[in-house]
Coordinates of C-alpha atoms in Angstrom, one line a residue:
X1 CA -52.4 1.4 50.2
X2 CA -51.2 -1.6 52.0
X3 CA -51.5 -3.7 48.8
X4 CA -48.8 -1.9 46.8
X5 CA -46.4 -1.9 49.8
X6 CA -46.9 -5.7 50.1
X7 CA -46.1 -6.1 46.4
X8 CA -43.0 -3.9 46.7
X9 CA -41.8 -5.9 49.7
X10 CA -42.4 -9.2 47.9
X11 CA -40.6 -8.0 44.8
X12 CA -37.6 -6.9 47.0
X13 CA -37.5 -10.3 48.7
X14 CA -37.7 -12.1 45.4
X15 CA -34.9 -9.9 43.9
X16 CA -32.7 -10.5 46.9
X17 CA -33.1 -14.2 46.6
X18 CA -32.5 -14.3 42.9
X19 CA -29.6 -11.8 42.9
X20 CA -26.8 -14.3 43.7
X21 CA -28.0 -16.7 40.9
X22 CA -28.3 -13.9 38.4
X23 CA -24.8 -12.6 39.4
X24 CA -23.4 -16.1 38.9
X25 CA -25.1 -16.4 35.5
X26 CA -23.7 -13.1 34.4
X27 CA -20.2 -13.9 35.6
X28 CA -20.3 -17.3 33.8
X29 CA -21.5 -15.6 30.6
X30 CA -18.6 -13.1 30.9
X31 CA -16.1 -15.9 31.5
X32 CA -17.4 -17.8 28.4
X33 CA -17.1 -14.7 26.3
X34 CA -13.6 -14.0 27.5
X35 CA -12.5 -17.6 26.7
X36 CA -14.1 -17.3 23.3
X37 CA -12.4 -14.0 22.6
X38 CA -9.0 -15.4 23.7
X39 CA -9.5 -18.4 21.4
X40 CA -10.4 -16.2 18.4
X41 CA -7.4 -13.9 19.1
X42 CA -5.1 -16.9 19.3
X43 CA -6.4 -18.3 16.0
X44 CA -6.2 -14.9 14.3
X45 CA -2.6 -14.4 15.5
X46 CA -1.5 -17.8 14.2
X47 CA -3.2 -17.1 10.8
X48 CA -1.5 -13.7 10.5
X49 CA 1.8 -15.3 11.4
X50 CA 1.4 -18.0 8.7
X51 CA 0.4 -15.3 6.1
X52 CA 3.6 -13.3 7.1
X53 CA 5.8 -16.4 6.9
X54 CA 4.3 -17.2 3.4
X55 CA 5.1 -13.7 2.2
X56 CA 8.7 -14.0 3.4
X57 CA 9.1 -17.4 1.8
X58 CA 7.8 -16.2 -1.5
X59 CA 10.1 -13.1 -1.4
X60 CA 7.2 -10.8 -1.9
X61 CA 9.1 -7.8 -0.6
X62 CA 11.9 -8.2 -3.1
X63 CA 9.4 -8.6 -5.9
X64 CA 7.6 -5.4 -5.0
X65 CA 10.9 -3.6 -4.7
X66 CA 12.1 -4.8 -8.1
X67 CA 8.7 -3.9 -9.7
X68 CA 8.8 -0.5 -8.1
X69 CA 12.4 0.1 -9.3
X70 CA 11.4 -0.8 -12.9
X71 CA 8.4 1.5 -12.8
X72 CA 10.5 4.4 -11.5
X73 CA 13.1 3.8 -14.2
X74 CA 10.4 3.9 -16.8
X75 CA 8.9 7.1 -15.3
X76 CA 12.3 8.7 -15.1
X77 CA 13.1 7.9 -18.7
X78 CA 9.8 9.4 -19.8
X79 CA 10.5 12.6 -17.9
X80 CA 14.0 12.8 -19.5
X81 CA 12.5 12.4 -22.9
X82 CA 10.0 15.1 -22.1
X83 CA 12.8 17.4 -21.0
X84 CA 14.7 16.8 -24.3
X85 CA 11.5 17.5 -26.3
X86 CA 10.7 20.6 -24.3
X87 CA 14.3 21.9 -24.7
X88 CA 13.9 21.3 -28.5
X89 CA 11.0 23.6 -28.6
X90 CA 8.0 21.1 -28.4
X91 CA 5.8 22.7 -25.8
X92 CA 4.1 19.7 -24.1
X93 CA 2.3 20.7 -20.9
X94 CA 4.0 19.4 -17.7
X95 CA 0.7 18.3 -16.1
X96 CA -0.1 16.2 -19.1
X97 CA 3.3 14.6 -18.9
X98 CA 3.0 13.9 -15.2
X99 CA -0.5 12.3 -15.7
X100 CA 0.8 10.1 -18.5
X101 CA 3.9 9.1 -16.6
X102 CA 1.9 8.2 -13.5
X103 CA -0.5 6.0 -15.6
X104 CA 2.4 4.3 -17.4
X105 CA 4.3 3.8 -14.1
X106 CA 1.3 2.2 -12.4
X107 CA 0.7 -0.1 -15.4
X108 CA 4.4 -1.0 -15.4
X109 CA 4.4 -1.7 -11.7
X110 CA 1.3 -3.8 -11.8
X111 CA 2.4 -5.8 -14.8
X112 CA 5.9 -6.4 -13.5
X113 CA 4.5 -7.6 -10.1
X114 CA 2.0 -9.8 -11.8
X115 CA 4.6 -11.4 -14.1
X116 CA 6.9 -12.1 -11.1
X117 CA 4.1 -13.8 -9.1
X118 CA 2.9 -15.7 -12.2
X119 CA 6.4 -17.0 -12.9
X120 CA 6.8 -18.2 -9.3
X121 CA 3.4 -20.0 -9.4
X122 CA 4.4 -21.7 -12.6
X123 CA 7.7 -22.8 -11.1
X124 CA 5.9 -24.1 -8.1
X125 CA 3.3 -26.0 -10.1
X126 CA 5.8 -27.5 -12.6
X127 CA 6.3 -31.2 -11.6
X128 CA 9.7 -31.4 -13.3
X129 CA 11.2 -29.0 -10.8
X130 CA 10.6 -31.4 -7.9

């Protein structure tokens, strides 16, 4: 019985002697992790700021608004045409018209936005403009 008590006492003594060093190592590790996390957050913030500045410089918000406006005009025109045809006695189901209008509006929006971005890239790449 005395043997296990001796081992327990020796383990306690060893743990008490090593505890300050282990605590210091853990604290150093936490400090390094905190500094790394702060550095990564700073870099991420700068990158996000540059991406936002680039979008503002390119006028992306205006391009999206113009493309959305054009797509809505196309969709509204198609709904007006459907109303005229429906009033004339051509029974086209409203759900089919809505699905067709949504598809056409999405295609118009995407193509208008793509054309705007492509034109700007071509202007930026053209050496005669500089």
